[in-house]
Amino acid sequence: MKQKEVIILLSSLFFLIFFLSLVKANWMILDSNRNEIEDRDIITGNKIEIALTEEETPYFLYQLIKGEESGDSSVMSKLCVSCKSNKDYYKTISVSNNKNYILKIVNGNDEENETTFEVDNKKPQIKQLTPGNIKYINGEFKIRVIEKNLDSDSVLLFTKKNSDNWEMNTMSCTEINEIETDMQECSFDFNGNEGEKYKFYYKATDSAGNSIKTNEKETLFDNEDPEIDIISPIELEEVSKSFPLSIATNEKTSIYYNVDNIENNNGELKYNKICQKCTFGTKRINSGLGTHIIKIKAIDDAGNVDEKEISVHVDD
């Protein structure tokens, strides 16, 4: 290719790029905080703003549609006519909370654009948290939040321990699950030091930036299981139809028992309580002839569990 032809080709390409830059629409859609709205964004506030800048176009039309389906393009509102590049044009439009919108834009350069967005001004609601008023925790931190626009990185657990002069640490939730409509449960794997005090609070932030924080609480880390000691009867002891079951534990627990694997309506083992917040408890068991299996369960305040079982033989 000759040098003259190359120059002509490059000049034509430059002119084409320059021409496209002139006709390319230049507008922005802004939220109440004057942040640009991208397609599929979730925003806060009660208004949006259309900003037309550095553009020369015969006209500029727009249409805001509630819902998720495009409306009739013939029903458009006018932003400006004979829009000049030396003037900025702005239009403020009110929007409602918990609504989906489509903003359709058409200009005189035959350019069209649709931007969908959702308005969310409602803060997440914390429905339940673990531990609540419990003074002990075994590492199982959980929180339930009423909010649909939530992910694992937006729910945080803040903890600090006494030995670090209450220095704060931050954790994102390990797993998040929807347990009801718009209700999320977030779990945290917390590995504390046995017997150490911790202060903690939760913070949840939705995709729009609305956030809520719980009050700070204090808890004691306890990850050691209690220990059950079956005082009487002993394994394979022959007992009468009515005999005492006596249980001791090495710390205060709630003690339960089950005879012969009896189940409740949900198909789970049905445990009866012997005592609560105790280190010793006794219960008289009435049973028929034959060999019976007795299961014992002890649960401490932090939720740690120990289980044991014995077999006894009831004789006349």
mmCIF file of C-alpha atoms in Angstrom:
data_model
loop_
_atom_site.group_PDB
_atom_site.id
_atom_site.type_symbol
_atom_site.label_atom_id
_atom_site.label_comp_id
_atom_site.label_asym_id
_atom_site.label_seq_id
_atom_site.Cartn_x
_atom_site.Cartn_y
_atom_site.Cartn_z
ATOM 1 C CA MET A 1 0.000 0.000 0.000
ATOM 2 C CA LYS A 2 1.323 3.393 -0.968
ATOM 3 C CA GLN A 3 2.157 5.985 1.651
ATOM 4 C CA LYS A 4 -0.517 8.347 0.346
ATOM 5 C CA GLU A 5 -3.191 5.644 0.649
ATOM 6 C CA VAL A 6 -2.078 4.894 4.215
ATOM 7 C CA ILE A 7 -2.391 8.548 5.153
ATOM 8 C CA ILE A 8 -5.870 8.745 3.619
ATOM 9 C CA LEU A 9 -6.953 5.572 5.449
ATOM 10 C CA LEU A 10 -5.668 6.809 8.795
ATOM 11 C CA SER A 11 -7.329 10.186 8.262
ATOM 12 C CA SER A 12 -10.630 8.465 7.486
ATOM 13 C CA LEU A 13 -10.337 6.304 10.592
ATOM 14 C CA PHE A 14 -9.584 9.343 12.761
ATOM 15 C CA PHE A 15 -12.595 11.177 11.324
ATOM 16 C CA LEU A 16 -14.844 8.150 11.988
ATOM 17 C CA ILE A 17 -13.704 7.929 15.618
ATOM 18 C CA PHE A 18 -14.186 11.677 16.013
ATOM 19 C CA PHE A 19 -17.674 11.500 14.503
ATOM 20 C CA LEU A 20 -18.697 8.602 16.771
ATOM 21 C CA SER A 21 -17.452 10.535 19.770
ATOM 22 C CA LEU A 22 -19.774 13.375 18.830
ATOM 23 C CA VAL A 23 -22.891 11.269 18.478
ATOM 24 C CA LYS A 24 -22.244 9.018 21.453
ATOM 25 C CA ALA A 25 -24.678 9.925 24.214
ATOM 26 C CA ASN A 26 -23.179 11.074 27.462
ATOM 27 C CA TRP A 27 -25.596 10.863 30.356
ATOM 28 C CA MET A 28 -25.502 9.659 33.914
ATOM 29 C CA ILE A 29 -28.149 8.357 36.287
ATOM 30 C CA LEU A 30 -27.410 9.343 39.885
ATOM 31 C CA ASP A 31 -28.892 8.243 43.215
ATOM 32 C CA SER A 32 -29.623 10.480 46.223
ATOM 33 C CA ASN A 33 -25.946 10.328 47.221
ATOM 34 C CA ARG A 34 -24.930 11.334 43.671
ATOM 35 C CA ASN A 35 -23.438 7.938 42.987
ATOM 36 C CA GLU A 36 -23.847 6.675 39.439
ATOM 37 C CA ILE A 37 -26.481 3.942 39.064
ATOM 38 C CA GLU A 38 -25.460 0.912 37.025
ATOM 39 C CA ASP A 39 -27.817 -1.679 35.585
ATOM 40 C CA ARG A 40 -29.189 -4.065 38.262
ATOM 41 C CA ASP A 41 -28.063 -1.813 41.115
ATOM 42 C CA ILE A 42 -29.842 -1.646 44.472
ATOM 43 C CA ILE A 43 -29.982 1.931 45.752
ATOM 44 C CA THR A 44 -31.193 3.944 48.742
ATOM 45 C CA GLY A 45 -32.973 7.279 48.834
ATOM 46 C CA ASN A 46 -36.254 8.640 47.485
ATOM 47 C CA LYS A 47 -35.095 10.185 44.238
ATOM 48 C CA ILE A 48 -32.853 9.701 41.224
ATOM 49 C CA GLU A 49 -31.324 12.283 38.919
ATOM 50 C CA ILE A 50 -30.747 12.142 35.181
ATOM 51 C CA ALA A 51 -27.729 14.213 34.176
ATOM 52 C CA LEU A 52 -27.038 14.995 30.496
ATOM 53 C CA THR A 53 -23.579 16.461 29.941
ATOM 54 C CA GLU A 54 -21.344 17.433 27.021
ATOM 55 C CA GLU A 55 -23.868 16.372 24.428
ATOM 56 C CA GLU A 56 -25.431 17.995 21.400
ATOM 57 C CA THR A 57 -28.607 16.237 20.380
ATOM 58 C CA PRO A 58 -31.954 17.379 18.927
ATOM 59 C CA TYR A 59 -33.861 16.025 21.913
ATOM 60 C CA PHE A 60 -33.573 13.838 24.977
ATOM 61 C CA LEU A 61 -36.511 11.690 26.225
ATOM 62 C CA TYR A 62 -36.913 9.423 29.211
ATOM 63 C CA GLN A 63 -39.460 7.086 30.768
ATOM 64 C CA LEU A 64 -39.465 5.647 34.305
ATOM 65 C CA ILE A 65 -41.403 2.390 34.620
ATOM 66 C CA LYS A 66 -42.379 0.660 37.864
ATOM 67 C CA GLY A 67 -41.957 -3.083 37.755
ATOM 68 C CA GLU A 68 -39.741 -5.378 35.724
ATOM 69 C CA GLU A 69 -41.326 -5.141 32.243
ATOM 70 C CA SER A 70 -40.728 -2.418 29.667
ATOM 71 C CA GLY A 71 -43.588 -0.019 29.080
ATOM 72 C CA ASP A 72 -44.885 1.702 25.948
ATOM 73 C CA SER A 73 -42.013 3.574 24.277
ATOM 74 C CA SER A 74 -44.470 6.059 22.781
ATOM 75 C CA VAL A 75 -45.163 7.453 26.281
ATOM 76 C CA MET A 76 -41.961 9.367 26.930
ATOM 77 C CA SER A 77 -41.204 12.553 28.866
ATOM 78 C CA LYS A 78 -38.998 15.342 27.558
ATOM 79 C CA LEU A 79 -35.780 16.344 29.281
ATOM 80 C CA CYS A 80 -34.673 18.891 26.686
ATOM 81 C CA VAL A 81 -34.966 19.919 23.021
ATOM 82 C CA SER A 82 -32.022 21.189 20.977
ATOM 83 C CA CYS A 83 -29.769 20.141 23.835
ATOM 84 C CA LYS A 84 -26.447 21.933 23.581
ATOM 85 C CA SER A 85 -23.041 20.715 24.649
ATOM 86 C CA ASN A 86 -22.316 23.893 26.626
ATOM 87 C CA LYS A 87 -25.134 23.295 29.105
ATOM 88 C CA ASP A 88 -25.870 20.533 31.599
ATOM 89 C CA TYR A 89 -29.414 19.248 31.881
ATOM 90 C CA TYR A 90 -30.694 17.635 35.075
ATOM 91 C CA LYS A 91 -33.984 16.004 35.948
ATOM 92 C CA THR A 92 -34.896 14.828 39.440
ATOM 93 C CA ILE A 93 -37.453 11.997 39.717
ATOM 94 C CA SER A 94 -39.041 10.633 42.887
ATOM 95 C CA VAL A 95 -38.882 6.881 43.546
ATOM 96 C CA SER A 96 -40.542 4.669 46.186
ATOM 97 C CA ASN A 97 -39.062 2.206 48.653
ATOM 98 C CA ASN A 98 -39.106 -1.534 47.948
ATOM 99 C CA LYS A 99 -39.847 -1.031 44.251
ATOM 100 C CA ASN A 100 -38.198 -2.194 41.032
ATOM 101 C CA TYR A 101 -37.788 0.311 38.205
ATOM 102 C CA ILE A 102 -36.748 0.489 34.578
ATOM 103 C CA LEU A 103 -35.422 3.817 33.305
ATOM 104 C CA LYS A 104 -35.623 4.055 29.524
ATOM 105 C CA ILE A 105 -33.664 6.769 27.703
ATOM 106 C CA VAL A 106 -33.874 7.827 24.033
ATOM 107 C CA ASN A 107 -32.037 10.701 22.396
ATOM 108 C CA GLY A 108 -32.038 12.394 19.010
ATOM 109 C CA ASN A 109 -29.010 10.419 17.866
ATOM 110 C CA ASP A 110 -31.165 7.257 17.785
ATOM 111 C CA GLU A 111 -29.499 5.871 20.886
ATOM 112 C CA GLU A 112 -31.535 3.964 23.452
ATOM 113 C CA ASN A 113 -30.711 2.613 26.866
ATOM 114 C CA GLU A 114 -32.571 0.753 29.633
ATOM 115 C CA THR A 115 -31.331 0.674 33.222
ATOM 116 C CA THR A 116 -33.054 -1.495 35.818
ATOM 117 C CA PHE A 117 -32.646 -0.815 39.521
ATOM 118 C CA GLU A 118 -34.266 -1.496 42.876
ATOM 119 C CA VAL A 119 -34.919 0.938 45.723
ATOM 120 C CA ASP A 120 -34.294 -0.404 49.234
ATOM 121 C CA ASN A 121 -34.429 2.053 52.153
ATOM 122 C CA LYS A 122 -35.280 -0.483 54.849
ATOM 123 C CA LYS A 123 -32.627 -1.526 57.341
ATOM 124 C CA PRO A 124 -32.113 -5.235 57.986
ATOM 125 C CA GLN A 125 -33.894 -6.532 61.092
ATOM 126 C CA ILE A 126 -32.056 -8.773 63.532
ATOM 127 C CA LYS A 127 -34.576 -11.386 64.625
ATOM 128 C CA GLN A 128 -32.460 -13.679 66.761
ATOM 129 C CA LEU A 129 -28.861 -14.011 67.823
ATOM 130 C CA THR A 130 -26.757 -16.584 69.650
ATOM 131 C CA PRO A 131 -25.691 -16.176 72.318
ATOM 132 C CA GLY A 132 -28.576 -14.003 73.470
ATOM 133 C CA ASN A 133 -28.585 -13.487 77.214
ATOM 134 C CA ILE A 134 -26.414 -16.576 77.678
ATOM 135 C CA LYS A 135 -23.297 -15.984 79.761
ATOM 136 C CA TYR A 136 -21.353 -18.790 78.036
ATOM 137 C CA ILE A 137 -20.567 -19.662 74.420
ATOM 138 C CA ASN A 138 -18.938 -22.773 72.949
ATOM 139 C CA GLY A 139 -17.985 -21.096 69.667
ATOM 140 C CA GLU A 140 -21.378 -21.370 67.969
ATOM 141 C CA PHE A 141 -22.189 -17.779 67.043
ATOM 142 C CA LYS A 142 -25.350 -17.434 64.939
ATOM 143 C CA ILE A 143 -27.555 -14.571 63.861
ATOM 144 C CA ARG A 144 -30.885 -14.432 62.011
ATOM 145 C CA VAL A 145 -31.573 -11.384 59.883
ATOM 146 C CA ILE A 146 -34.758 -10.408 58.023
ATOM 147 C CA GLU A 147 -33.368 -9.139 54.723
ATOM 148 C CA LYS A 148 -33.357 -10.508 51.159
ATOM 149 C CA ASN A 149 -30.373 -8.518 49.827
ATOM 150 C CA LEU A 150 -27.730 -10.084 52.035
ATOM 151 C CA ASP A 151 -24.552 -12.099 51.503
ATOM 152 C CA SER A 152 -21.979 -13.690 53.796
ATOM 153 C CA ASP A 153 -19.521 -10.788 53.568
ATOM 154 C CA SER A 154 -22.159 -8.297 54.701
ATOM 155 C CA VAL A 155 -22.814 -9.930 58.091
ATOM 156 C CA LEU A 156 -19.961 -9.376 60.528
ATOM 157 C CA LEU A 157 -19.147 -10.577 64.029
ATOM 158 C CA PHE A 158 -16.964 -8.248 66.081
ATOM 159 C CA THR A 159 -15.216 -9.838 69.065
ATOM 160 C CA LYS A 160 -12.609 -8.695 71.534
ATOM 161 C CA LYS A 161 -11.034 -10.483 74.453
ATOM 162 C CA ASN A 162 -9.787 -9.317 77.819
ATOM 163 C CA SER A 163 -6.212 -10.543 77.365
ATOM 164 C CA ASP A 164 -5.805 -8.224 74.352
ATOM 165 C CA ASN A 165 -7.023 -5.205 76.321
ATOM 166 C CA TRP A 166 -10.326 -5.606 74.488
ATOM 167 C CA GLU A 167 -8.732 -5.310 71.047
ATOM 168 C CA MET A 168 -11.459 -5.761 68.395
ATOM 169 C CA ASN A 169 -11.390 -8.557 65.798
ATOM 170 C CA THR A 170 -13.750 -8.876 62.827
ATOM 171 C CA MET A 171 -15.134 -12.049 61.193
ATOM 172 C CA SER A 172 -17.367 -12.595 58.168
ATOM 173 C CA CYS A 173 -19.939 -15.343 58.503
ATOM 174 C CA THR A 174 -18.815 -18.799 57.392
ATOM 175 C CA GLU A 175 -22.180 -19.925 56.038
ATOM 176 C CA ILE A 176 -25.433 -18.174 55.211
ATOM 177 C CA ASN A 177 -28.759 -19.952 54.599
ATOM 178 C CA GLU A 178 -32.311 -18.809 53.893
ATOM 179 C CA ILE A 179 -34.517 -20.446 56.535
ATOM 180 C CA GLU A 180 -37.709 -18.495 55.782
ATOM 181 C CA THR A 181 -38.794 -15.993 53.140
ATOM 182 C CA ASP A 182 -36.341 -13.085 53.344
ATOM 183 C CA MET A 183 -34.861 -14.453 56.605
ATOM 184 C CA GLN A 184 -31.200 -15.420 56.529
ATOM 185 C CA GLU A 185 -29.258 -17.354 59.171
ATOM 186 C CA CYS A 186 -25.548 -16.662 59.346
ATOM 187 C CA SER A 187 -23.082 -18.894 61.247
ATOM 188 C CA PHE A 188 -19.563 -18.114 62.435
ATOM 189 C CA ASP A 189 -16.711 -20.495 63.281
ATOM 190 C CA PHE A 190 -15.270 -18.923 66.405
ATOM 191 C CA ASN A 191 -12.274 -20.548 68.080
ATOM 192 C CA GLY A 192 -11.787 -18.934 71.474
ATOM 193 C CA ASN A 193 -9.626 -19.663 74.472
ATOM 194 C CA GLU A 194 -11.173 -21.812 77.178
ATOM 195 C CA GLY A 195 -12.313 -19.795 80.180
ATOM 196 C CA GLU A 196 -11.640 -16.419 78.508
ATOM 197 C CA LYS A 197 -14.107 -13.528 78.503
ATOM 198 C CA TYR A 198 -15.142 -11.990 75.190
ATOM 199 C CA LYS A 199 -17.196 -8.970 74.219
ATOM 200 C CA PHE A 200 -19.064 -9.149 70.939
ATOM 201 C CA TYR A 201 -21.656 -7.528 68.689
ATOM 202 C CA TYR A 202 -23.057 -8.150 65.198
ATOM 203 C CA LYS A 203 -23.436 -5.816 62.232
ATOM 204 C CA ALA A 204 -25.531 -6.577 59.129
ATOM 205 C CA THR A 205 -25.421 -4.467 55.950
ATOM 206 C CA ASP A 206 -27.629 -5.082 52.917
ATOM 207 C CA SER A 207 -26.683 -4.612 49.256
ATOM 208 C CA ALA A 208 -28.033 -1.048 49.252
ATOM 209 C CA GLY A 209 -25.845 -0.032 52.204
ATOM 210 C CA ASN A 210 -28.515 -0.009 54.943
ATOM 211 C CA SER A 211 -27.024 -1.406 58.158
ATOM 212 C CA ILE A 212 -27.911 -2.330 61.728
ATOM 213 C CA LYS A 213 -25.753 -3.152 64.735
ATOM 214 C CA THR A 214 -26.564 -5.022 67.936
ATOM 215 C CA ASN A 215 -25.655 -3.876 71.433
ATOM 216 C CA GLU A 216 -22.359 -5.133 72.799
ATOM 217 C CA LYS A 217 -22.571 -8.194 75.060
ATOM 218 C CA GLU A 218 -20.083 -10.135 77.137
ATOM 219 C CA THR A 219 -19.703 -13.912 77.208
ATOM 220 C CA LEU A 220 -17.334 -16.574 78.552
ATOM 221 C CA PHE A 221 -15.877 -19.117 76.138
ATOM 222 C CA ASP A 222 -16.528 -22.714 77.251
ATOM 223 C CA ASN A 223 -15.879 -25.514 74.788
ATOM 224 C CA GLU A 224 -15.355 -28.383 77.250
ATOM 225 C CA ASP A 225 -18.034 -31.045 77.581
ATOM 226 C CA PRO A 226 -19.405 -31.854 81.042
ATOM 227 C CA GLU A 227 -18.742 -35.295 82.494
ATOM 228 C CA ILE A 228 -21.519 -37.658 83.590
ATOM 229 C CA ASP A 229 -21.104 -40.058 86.506
ATOM 230 C CA ILE A 230 -23.905 -42.625 86.844
ATOM 231 C CA ILE A 231 -24.103 -43.272 90.580
ATOM 232 C CA SER A 232 -26.861 -45.864 90.435
ATOM 233 C CA PRO A 233 -27.814 -48.281 89.091
ATOM 234 C CA ILE A 234 -24.618 -49.824 87.743
ATOM 235 C CA GLU A 235 -24.278 -51.590 84.400
ATOM 236 C CA LEU A 236 -26.412 -54.777 84.117
ATOM 237 C CA GLU A 237 -27.602 -54.466 87.678
ATOM 238 C CA GLU A 238 -30.763 -56.373 88.591
ATOM 239 C CA VAL A 239 -33.324 -53.908 89.904
ATOM 240 C CA SER A 240 -36.962 -53.897 90.958
ATOM 241 C CA LYS A 241 -39.800 -52.516 88.831
ATOM 242 C CA SER A 242 -39.345 -49.162 90.559
ATOM 243 C CA PHE A 243 -35.738 -48.104 91.048
ATOM 244 C CA PRO A 244 -33.823 -44.826 91.625
ATOM 245 C CA LEU A 245 -31.666 -43.343 88.860
ATOM 246 C CA SER A 246 -28.974 -41.104 90.381
ATOM 247 C CA ILE A 247 -26.678 -38.945 88.235
ATOM 248 C CA ALA A 248 -23.792 -36.600 89.096
ATOM 249 C CA THR A 249 -21.873 -34.169 86.848
ATOM 250 C CA ASN A 250 -18.655 -32.222 87.281
ATOM 251 C CA GLU A 251 -20.360 -28.855 86.617
ATOM 252 C CA LYS A 252 -23.831 -27.356 86.654
ATOM 253 C CA THR A 253 -25.889 -28.879 83.850
ATOM 254 C CA SER A 254 -29.412 -29.830 82.861
ATOM 255 C CA ILE A 255 -29.693 -33.635 83.143
ATOM 256 C CA TYR A 256 -32.111 -35.744 81.080
ATOM 257 C CA TYR A 257 -32.873 -39.444 80.633
ATOM 258 C CA ASN A 258 -34.514 -41.749 78.068
ATOM 259 C CA VAL A 259 -35.667 -45.336 78.576
ATOM 260 C CA ASP A 260 -35.623 -47.907 75.747
ATOM 261 C CA ASN A 261 -35.108 -45.332 72.976
ATOM 262 C CA ILE A 262 -38.660 -43.968 73.176
ATOM 263 C CA GLU A 263 -39.199 -41.349 70.434
ATOM 264 C CA ASN A 264 -41.356 -38.262 70.184
ATOM 265 C CA ASN A 265 -43.712 -37.414 67.300
ATOM 266 C CA ASN A 266 -40.802 -36.093 65.240
ATOM 267 C CA GLY A 267 -38.946 -39.393 65.418
ATOM 268 C CA GLU A 268 -36.361 -38.018 67.855
ATOM 269 C CA LEU A 269 -35.422 -39.559 71.180
ATOM 270 C CA LYS A 270 -37.740 -38.307 73.904
ATOM 271 C CA TYR A 271 -35.752 -37.147 76.932
ATOM 272 C CA ASN A 272 -37.296 -36.411 80.321
ATOM 273 C CA LYS A 273 -35.697 -33.904 82.671
ATOM 274 C CA ILE A 274 -34.160 -35.009 85.961
ATOM 275 C CA CYS A 275 -32.946 -31.573 87.103
ATOM 276 C CA GLN A 276 -31.812 -28.180 85.797
ATOM 277 C CA LYS A 277 -28.622 -26.245 86.633
ATOM 278 C CA CYS A 278 -27.561 -29.005 89.000
ATOM 279 C CA THR A 279 -24.551 -31.221 89.724
ATOM 280 C CA PHE A 280 -26.617 -34.075 91.147
ATOM 281 C CA GLY A 281 -30.076 -35.373 90.396
ATOM 282 C CA THR A 282 -32.187 -38.444 91.077
ATOM 283 C CA LYS A 283 -35.340 -39.828 89.495
ATOM 284 C CA ARG A 284 -37.414 -42.940 90.298
ATOM 285 C CA ILE A 285 -37.918 -45.047 87.183
ATOM 286 C CA ASN A 286 -40.875 -47.408 86.801
ATOM 287 C CA SER A 287 -40.390 -50.142 84.249
ATOM 288 C CA GLY A 288 -41.608 -53.586 83.256
ATOM 289 C CA LEU A 289 -39.765 -56.890 83.440
ATOM 290 C CA GLY A 290 -36.753 -57.515 81.230
ATOM 291 C CA THR A 291 -33.637 -55.678 80.116
ATOM 292 C CA HIS A 292 -33.857 -51.938 79.558
ATOM 293 C CA ILE A 293 -31.508 -49.338 78.072
ATOM 294 C CA ILE A 294 -31.240 -46.012 79.889
ATOM 295 C CA LYS A 295 -29.641 -43.074 78.071
ATOM 296 C CA ILE A 296 -28.384 -40.059 80.042
ATOM 297 C CA LYS A 297 -27.682 -36.604 78.593
ATOM 298 C CA ALA A 298 -26.153 -33.583 80.379
ATOM 299 C CA ILE A 299 -26.015 -30.096 78.778
ATOM 300 C CA ASP A 300 -24.120 -27.160 80.281
ATOM 301 C CA ASP A 301 -24.940 -23.453 79.892
ATOM 302 C CA ALA A 302 -22.718 -23.134 76.821
ATOM 303 C CA GLY A 303 -24.492 -26.008 75.056
ATOM 304 C CA ASN A 304 -21.732 -28.589 75.491
ATOM 305 C CA VAL A 305 -23.104 -32.122 75.842
ATOM 306 C CA ASP A 306 -22.089 -35.420 77.403
ATOM 307 C CA GLU A 307 -24.052 -38.648 76.882
ATOM 308 C CA LYS A 308 -23.855 -42.078 78.488
ATOM 309 C CA GLU A 309 -26.026 -45.168 78.680
ATOM 310 C CA ILE A 310 -26.398 -48.264 80.814
ATOM 311 C CA SER A 311 -28.452 -51.448 80.654
ATOM 312 C CA VAL A 312 -30.403 -52.784 83.649
ATOM 313 C CA HIS A 313 -32.443 -55.932 84.190
ATOM 314 C CA VAL A 314 -35.783 -55.703 85.954
ATOM 315 C CA ASP A 315 -36.692 -58.872 87.840
ATOM 316 C CA ASP A 316 -39.535 -59.859 90.156
#
